[in-house]
mmCIF file of C-alpha atoms in Angstrom:
data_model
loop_
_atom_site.group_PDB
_atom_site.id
_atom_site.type_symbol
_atom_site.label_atom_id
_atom_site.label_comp_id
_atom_site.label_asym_id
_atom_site.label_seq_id
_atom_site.Cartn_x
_atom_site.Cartn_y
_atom_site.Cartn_z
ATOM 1 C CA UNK S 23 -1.001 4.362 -11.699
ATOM 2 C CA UNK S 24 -4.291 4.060 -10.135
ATOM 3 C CA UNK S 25 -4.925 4.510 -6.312
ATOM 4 C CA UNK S 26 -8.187 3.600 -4.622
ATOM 5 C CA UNK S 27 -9.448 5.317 -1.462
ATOM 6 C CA UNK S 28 -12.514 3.107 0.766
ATOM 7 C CA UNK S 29 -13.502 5.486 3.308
ATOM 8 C CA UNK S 30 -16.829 3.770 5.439
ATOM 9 C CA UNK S 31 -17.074 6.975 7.665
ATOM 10 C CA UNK S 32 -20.806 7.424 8.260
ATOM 11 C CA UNK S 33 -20.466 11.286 8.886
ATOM 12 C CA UNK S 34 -19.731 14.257 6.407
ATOM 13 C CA UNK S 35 -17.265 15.125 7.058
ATOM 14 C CA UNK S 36 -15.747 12.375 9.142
ATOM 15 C CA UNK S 37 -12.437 11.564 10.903
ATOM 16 C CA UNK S 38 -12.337 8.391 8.494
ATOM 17 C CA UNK S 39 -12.258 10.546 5.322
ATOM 18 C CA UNK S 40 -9.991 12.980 6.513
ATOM 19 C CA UNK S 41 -7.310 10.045 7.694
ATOM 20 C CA UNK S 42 -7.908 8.441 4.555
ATOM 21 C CA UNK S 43 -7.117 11.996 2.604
ATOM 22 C CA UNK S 44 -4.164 12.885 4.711
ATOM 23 C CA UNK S 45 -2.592 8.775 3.877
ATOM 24 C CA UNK S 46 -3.291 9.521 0.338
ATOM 25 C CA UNK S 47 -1.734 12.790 -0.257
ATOM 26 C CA UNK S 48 1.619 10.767 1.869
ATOM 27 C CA UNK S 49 1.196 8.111 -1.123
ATOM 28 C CA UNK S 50 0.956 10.424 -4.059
ATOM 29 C CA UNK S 51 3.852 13.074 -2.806
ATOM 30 C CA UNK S 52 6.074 9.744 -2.081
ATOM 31 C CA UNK S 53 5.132 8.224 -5.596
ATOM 32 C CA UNK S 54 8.361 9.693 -7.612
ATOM 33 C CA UNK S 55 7.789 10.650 -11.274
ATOM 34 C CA UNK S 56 4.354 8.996 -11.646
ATOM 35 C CA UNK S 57 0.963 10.080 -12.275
ATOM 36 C CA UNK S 58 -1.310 8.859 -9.814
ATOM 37 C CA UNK S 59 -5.522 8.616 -10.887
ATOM 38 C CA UNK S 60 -7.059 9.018 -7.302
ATOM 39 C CA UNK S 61 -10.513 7.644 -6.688
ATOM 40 C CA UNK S 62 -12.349 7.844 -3.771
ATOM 41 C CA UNK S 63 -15.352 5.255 -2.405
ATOM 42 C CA UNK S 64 -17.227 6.518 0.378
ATOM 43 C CA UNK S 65 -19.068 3.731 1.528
ATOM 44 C CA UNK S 66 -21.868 5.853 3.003
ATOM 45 C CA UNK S 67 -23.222 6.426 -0.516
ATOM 46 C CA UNK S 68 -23.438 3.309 -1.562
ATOM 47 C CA UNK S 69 -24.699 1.815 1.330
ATOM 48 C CA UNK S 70 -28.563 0.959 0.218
ATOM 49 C CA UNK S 71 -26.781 -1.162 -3.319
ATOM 50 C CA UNK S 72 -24.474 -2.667 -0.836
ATOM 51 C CA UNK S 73 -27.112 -4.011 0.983
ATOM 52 C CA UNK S 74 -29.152 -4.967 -2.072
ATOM 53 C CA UNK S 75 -26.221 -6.726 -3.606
ATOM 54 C CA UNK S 76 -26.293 -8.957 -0.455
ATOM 55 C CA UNK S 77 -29.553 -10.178 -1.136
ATOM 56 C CA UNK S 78 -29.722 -10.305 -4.695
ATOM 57 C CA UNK S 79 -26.387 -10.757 -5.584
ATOM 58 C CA UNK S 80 -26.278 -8.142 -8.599
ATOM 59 C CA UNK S 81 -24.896 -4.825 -7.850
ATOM 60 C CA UNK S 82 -26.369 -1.131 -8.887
ATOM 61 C CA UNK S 83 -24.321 1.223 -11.338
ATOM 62 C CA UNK S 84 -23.055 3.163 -8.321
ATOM 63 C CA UNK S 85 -21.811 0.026 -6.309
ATOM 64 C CA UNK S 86 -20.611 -1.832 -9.559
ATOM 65 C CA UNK S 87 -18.718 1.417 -10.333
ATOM 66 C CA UNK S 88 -16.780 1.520 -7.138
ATOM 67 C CA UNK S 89 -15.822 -2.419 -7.662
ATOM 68 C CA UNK S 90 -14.520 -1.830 -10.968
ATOM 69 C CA UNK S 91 -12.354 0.946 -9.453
ATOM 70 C CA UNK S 92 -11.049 -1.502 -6.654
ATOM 71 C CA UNK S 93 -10.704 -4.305 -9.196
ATOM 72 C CA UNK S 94 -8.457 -2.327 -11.434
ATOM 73 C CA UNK S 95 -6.462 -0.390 -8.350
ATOM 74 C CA UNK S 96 -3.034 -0.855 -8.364
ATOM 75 C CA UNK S 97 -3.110 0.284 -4.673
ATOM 76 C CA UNK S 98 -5.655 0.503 -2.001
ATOM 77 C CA UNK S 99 -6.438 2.605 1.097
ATOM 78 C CA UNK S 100 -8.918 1.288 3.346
ATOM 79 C CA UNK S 101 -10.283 3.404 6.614
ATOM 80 C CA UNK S 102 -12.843 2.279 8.483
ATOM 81 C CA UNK S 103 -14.373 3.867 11.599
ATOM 82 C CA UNK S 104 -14.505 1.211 14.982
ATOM 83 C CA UNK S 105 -17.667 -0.224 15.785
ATOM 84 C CA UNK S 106 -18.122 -2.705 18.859
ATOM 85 C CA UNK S 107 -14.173 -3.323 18.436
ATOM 86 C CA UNK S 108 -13.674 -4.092 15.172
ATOM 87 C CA UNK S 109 -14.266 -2.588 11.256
ATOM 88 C CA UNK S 110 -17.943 -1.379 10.649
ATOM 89 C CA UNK S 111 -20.340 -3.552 9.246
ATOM 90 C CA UNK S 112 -21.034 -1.205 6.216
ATOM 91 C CA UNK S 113 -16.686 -2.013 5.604
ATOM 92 C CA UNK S 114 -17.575 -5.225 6.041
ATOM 93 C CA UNK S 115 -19.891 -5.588 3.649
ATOM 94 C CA UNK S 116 -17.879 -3.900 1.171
ATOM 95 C CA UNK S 117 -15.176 -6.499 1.008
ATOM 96 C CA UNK S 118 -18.005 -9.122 0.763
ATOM 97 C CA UNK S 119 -19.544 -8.048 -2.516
ATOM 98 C CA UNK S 120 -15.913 -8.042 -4.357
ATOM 99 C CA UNK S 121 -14.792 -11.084 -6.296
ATOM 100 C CA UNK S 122 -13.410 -13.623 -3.879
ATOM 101 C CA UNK S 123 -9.695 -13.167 -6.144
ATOM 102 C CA UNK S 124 -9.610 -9.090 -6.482
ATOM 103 C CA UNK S 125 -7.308 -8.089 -4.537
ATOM 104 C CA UNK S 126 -5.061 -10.816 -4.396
ATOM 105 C CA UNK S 127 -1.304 -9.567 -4.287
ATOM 106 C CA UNK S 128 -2.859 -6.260 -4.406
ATOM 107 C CA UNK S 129 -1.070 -3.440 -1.871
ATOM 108 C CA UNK S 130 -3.291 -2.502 0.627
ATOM 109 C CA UNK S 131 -2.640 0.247 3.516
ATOM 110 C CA UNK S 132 -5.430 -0.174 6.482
ATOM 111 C CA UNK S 133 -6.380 2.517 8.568
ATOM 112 C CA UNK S 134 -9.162 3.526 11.222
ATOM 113 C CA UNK S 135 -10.495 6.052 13.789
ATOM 114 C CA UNK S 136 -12.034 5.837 17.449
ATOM 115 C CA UNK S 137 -12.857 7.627 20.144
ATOM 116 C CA UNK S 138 -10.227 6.152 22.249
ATOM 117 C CA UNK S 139 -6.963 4.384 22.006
ATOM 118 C CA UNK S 140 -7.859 1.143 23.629
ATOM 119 C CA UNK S 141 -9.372 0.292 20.301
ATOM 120 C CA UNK S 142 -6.019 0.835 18.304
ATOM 121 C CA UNK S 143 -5.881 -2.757 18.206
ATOM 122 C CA UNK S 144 -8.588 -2.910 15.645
ATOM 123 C CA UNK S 145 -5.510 -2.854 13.490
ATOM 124 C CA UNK S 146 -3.908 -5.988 13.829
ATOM 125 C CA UNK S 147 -7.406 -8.624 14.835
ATOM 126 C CA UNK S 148 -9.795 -7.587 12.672
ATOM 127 C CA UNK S 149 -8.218 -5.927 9.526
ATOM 128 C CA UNK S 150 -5.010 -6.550 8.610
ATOM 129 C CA UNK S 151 -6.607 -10.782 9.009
ATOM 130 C CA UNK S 152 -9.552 -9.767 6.722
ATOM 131 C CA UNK S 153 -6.966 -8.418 4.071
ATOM 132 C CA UNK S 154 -4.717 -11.428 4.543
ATOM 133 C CA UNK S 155 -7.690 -13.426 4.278
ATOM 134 C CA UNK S 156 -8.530 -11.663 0.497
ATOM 135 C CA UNK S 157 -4.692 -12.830 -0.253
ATOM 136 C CA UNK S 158 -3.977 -8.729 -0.258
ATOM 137 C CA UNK S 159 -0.421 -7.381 0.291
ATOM 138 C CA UNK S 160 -0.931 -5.220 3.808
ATOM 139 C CA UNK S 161 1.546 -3.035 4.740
ATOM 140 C CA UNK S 162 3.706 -3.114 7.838
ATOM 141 C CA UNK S 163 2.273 -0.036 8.953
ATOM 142 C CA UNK S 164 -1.030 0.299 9.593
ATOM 143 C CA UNK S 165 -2.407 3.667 11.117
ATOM 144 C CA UNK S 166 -4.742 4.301 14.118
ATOM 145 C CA UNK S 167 -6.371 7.729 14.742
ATOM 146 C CA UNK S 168 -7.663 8.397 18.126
ATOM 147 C CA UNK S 169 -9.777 11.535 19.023
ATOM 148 C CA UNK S 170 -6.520 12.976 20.660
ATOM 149 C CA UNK S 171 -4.368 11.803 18.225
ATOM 150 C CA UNK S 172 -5.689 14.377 15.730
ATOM 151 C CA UNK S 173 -2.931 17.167 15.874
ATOM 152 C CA UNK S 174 -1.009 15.842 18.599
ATOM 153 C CA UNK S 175 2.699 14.290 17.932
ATOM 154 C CA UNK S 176 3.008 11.107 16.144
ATOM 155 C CA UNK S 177 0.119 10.940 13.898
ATOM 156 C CA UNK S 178 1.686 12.796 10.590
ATOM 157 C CA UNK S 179 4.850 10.540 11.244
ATOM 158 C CA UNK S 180 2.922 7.205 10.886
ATOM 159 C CA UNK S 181 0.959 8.656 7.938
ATOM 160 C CA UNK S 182 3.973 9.340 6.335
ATOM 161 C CA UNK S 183 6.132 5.909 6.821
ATOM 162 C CA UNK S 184 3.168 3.888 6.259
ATOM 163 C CA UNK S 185 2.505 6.313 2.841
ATOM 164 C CA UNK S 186 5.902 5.678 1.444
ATOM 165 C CA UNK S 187 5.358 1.712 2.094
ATOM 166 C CA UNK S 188 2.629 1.737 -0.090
ATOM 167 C CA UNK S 189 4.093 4.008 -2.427
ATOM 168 C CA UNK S 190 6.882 1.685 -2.879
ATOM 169 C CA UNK S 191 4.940 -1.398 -2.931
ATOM 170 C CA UNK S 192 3.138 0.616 -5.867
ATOM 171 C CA UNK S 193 5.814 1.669 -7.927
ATOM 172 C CA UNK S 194 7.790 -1.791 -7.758
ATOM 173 C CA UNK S 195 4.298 -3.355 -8.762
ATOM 174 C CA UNK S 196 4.087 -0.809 -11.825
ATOM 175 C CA UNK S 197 8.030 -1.612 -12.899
ATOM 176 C CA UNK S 198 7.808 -5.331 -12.286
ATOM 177 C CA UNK S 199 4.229 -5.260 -14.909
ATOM 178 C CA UNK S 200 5.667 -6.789 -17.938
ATOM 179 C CA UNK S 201 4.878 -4.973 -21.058
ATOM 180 C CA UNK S 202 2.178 -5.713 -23.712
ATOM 181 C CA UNK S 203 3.352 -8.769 -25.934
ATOM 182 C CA UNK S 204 2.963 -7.635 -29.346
ATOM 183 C CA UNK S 205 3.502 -10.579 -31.803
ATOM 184 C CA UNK S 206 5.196 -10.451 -34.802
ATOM 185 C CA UNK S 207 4.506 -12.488 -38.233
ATOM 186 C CA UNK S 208 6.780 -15.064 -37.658
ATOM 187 C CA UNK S 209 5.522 -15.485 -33.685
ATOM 188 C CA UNK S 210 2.908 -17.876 -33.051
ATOM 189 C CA UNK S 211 1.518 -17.293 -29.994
ATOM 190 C CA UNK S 212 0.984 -20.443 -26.889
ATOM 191 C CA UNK S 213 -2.480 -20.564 -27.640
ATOM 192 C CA UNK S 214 -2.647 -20.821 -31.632
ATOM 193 C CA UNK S 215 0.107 -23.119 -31.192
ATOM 194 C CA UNK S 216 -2.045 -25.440 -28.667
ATOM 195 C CA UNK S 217 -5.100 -25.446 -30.574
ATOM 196 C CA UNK S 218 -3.155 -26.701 -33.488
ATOM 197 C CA UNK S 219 -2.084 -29.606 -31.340
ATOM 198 C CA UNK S 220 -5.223 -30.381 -30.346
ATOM 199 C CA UNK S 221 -6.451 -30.385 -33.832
ATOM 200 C CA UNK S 222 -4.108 -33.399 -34.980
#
């Protein structure tokens, strides 16, 4: 099972990558009897090919790399710090360089960190829209990290119920995936089958 980590903190180390690490390890400890391939995306890396792929609409190893991982995620945490109210551009942009169809019905936890809890809000107008927007799957809880927030009651508790929502979302994803079709000799498959059809 493969879970993807978009962290846009512009800092190393910042308060986005360390929400985003404590959300993961709540995903993979809540993920029962599964192996889960964790790969991270810090945004700040790949910022210059981001901003290339804008303009010329073709994307560097790096940046191609980290879309590949997204495309073939079976769940996705996304942190972003706030800017001005709402996601950072560099998240932004992100999201606008995947296919327009990638993460539809795709699980998707949302996260992000601010100086203050007036912008805890960030949660429900600008991200949890831009995910429903991509036709994602967002989960009920979404998790806000203030600058007093960090070891004060509260914080681990919402990390941990909105980890085990998208650890379930996961592993009833995984078990609904029908298995491989493999056809026999006396099978003919939909599309052998239509192609004759069209041949007569």
């Amino acid at each position: 099972m493969k879970l993807v980590v978009v962290s846009a903190g512009l800092s190393a180390p910042s308060s986005s990558r360390i929400l985003a690490d404590r959300l993961t390890q709540a995903v993979t400890s809540q993920v029962a009897g599964v192996d889960v391939d964790v790969t991270v995306v810090e945004l700040r890396d790949l910022a210059v090919e981001i901003a290339h792929n804008l303009v010329t609409g073709f994307p560097g190893p790096a940046l191609r790399e980290a879309l590949d991982a997204v495309t073939g995620a079976d769940g996705l945490i996304a942190v972003s710090p706030v800017f001005s109210a709402s996601y950072s551009g560099l998240f932004k942009s992100f999201f606008d360089v995947l296919d327009k169809d990638v993460l539809t019905g795709k699980p998707v936890l949302v996260g992000a960190t601010g100086g203050t809890p007036r912008h805890s809000l960030v949660l429900e107008h600008a991200m949890r829209p831009l995910f429903a927007h991509l036709r994602a799957v967002v989960v009920p809880t979404a998790v806000y990290a203030a600058s007093q927030d960090w070891g004060a009651e509260g914080l681990e508790q919402r990390v941990e119920r909105a980890g085990g929502e998208l650890a379930r979302l996961m592993t009833g994803l995984a078990a609904a995936r029908p298995a491989p079709v493999e056809w026999g000799d006396d099978v003919i498959p939909f599309e052998r089958q239509l192609a004759a059809l069209r041949a007569e």
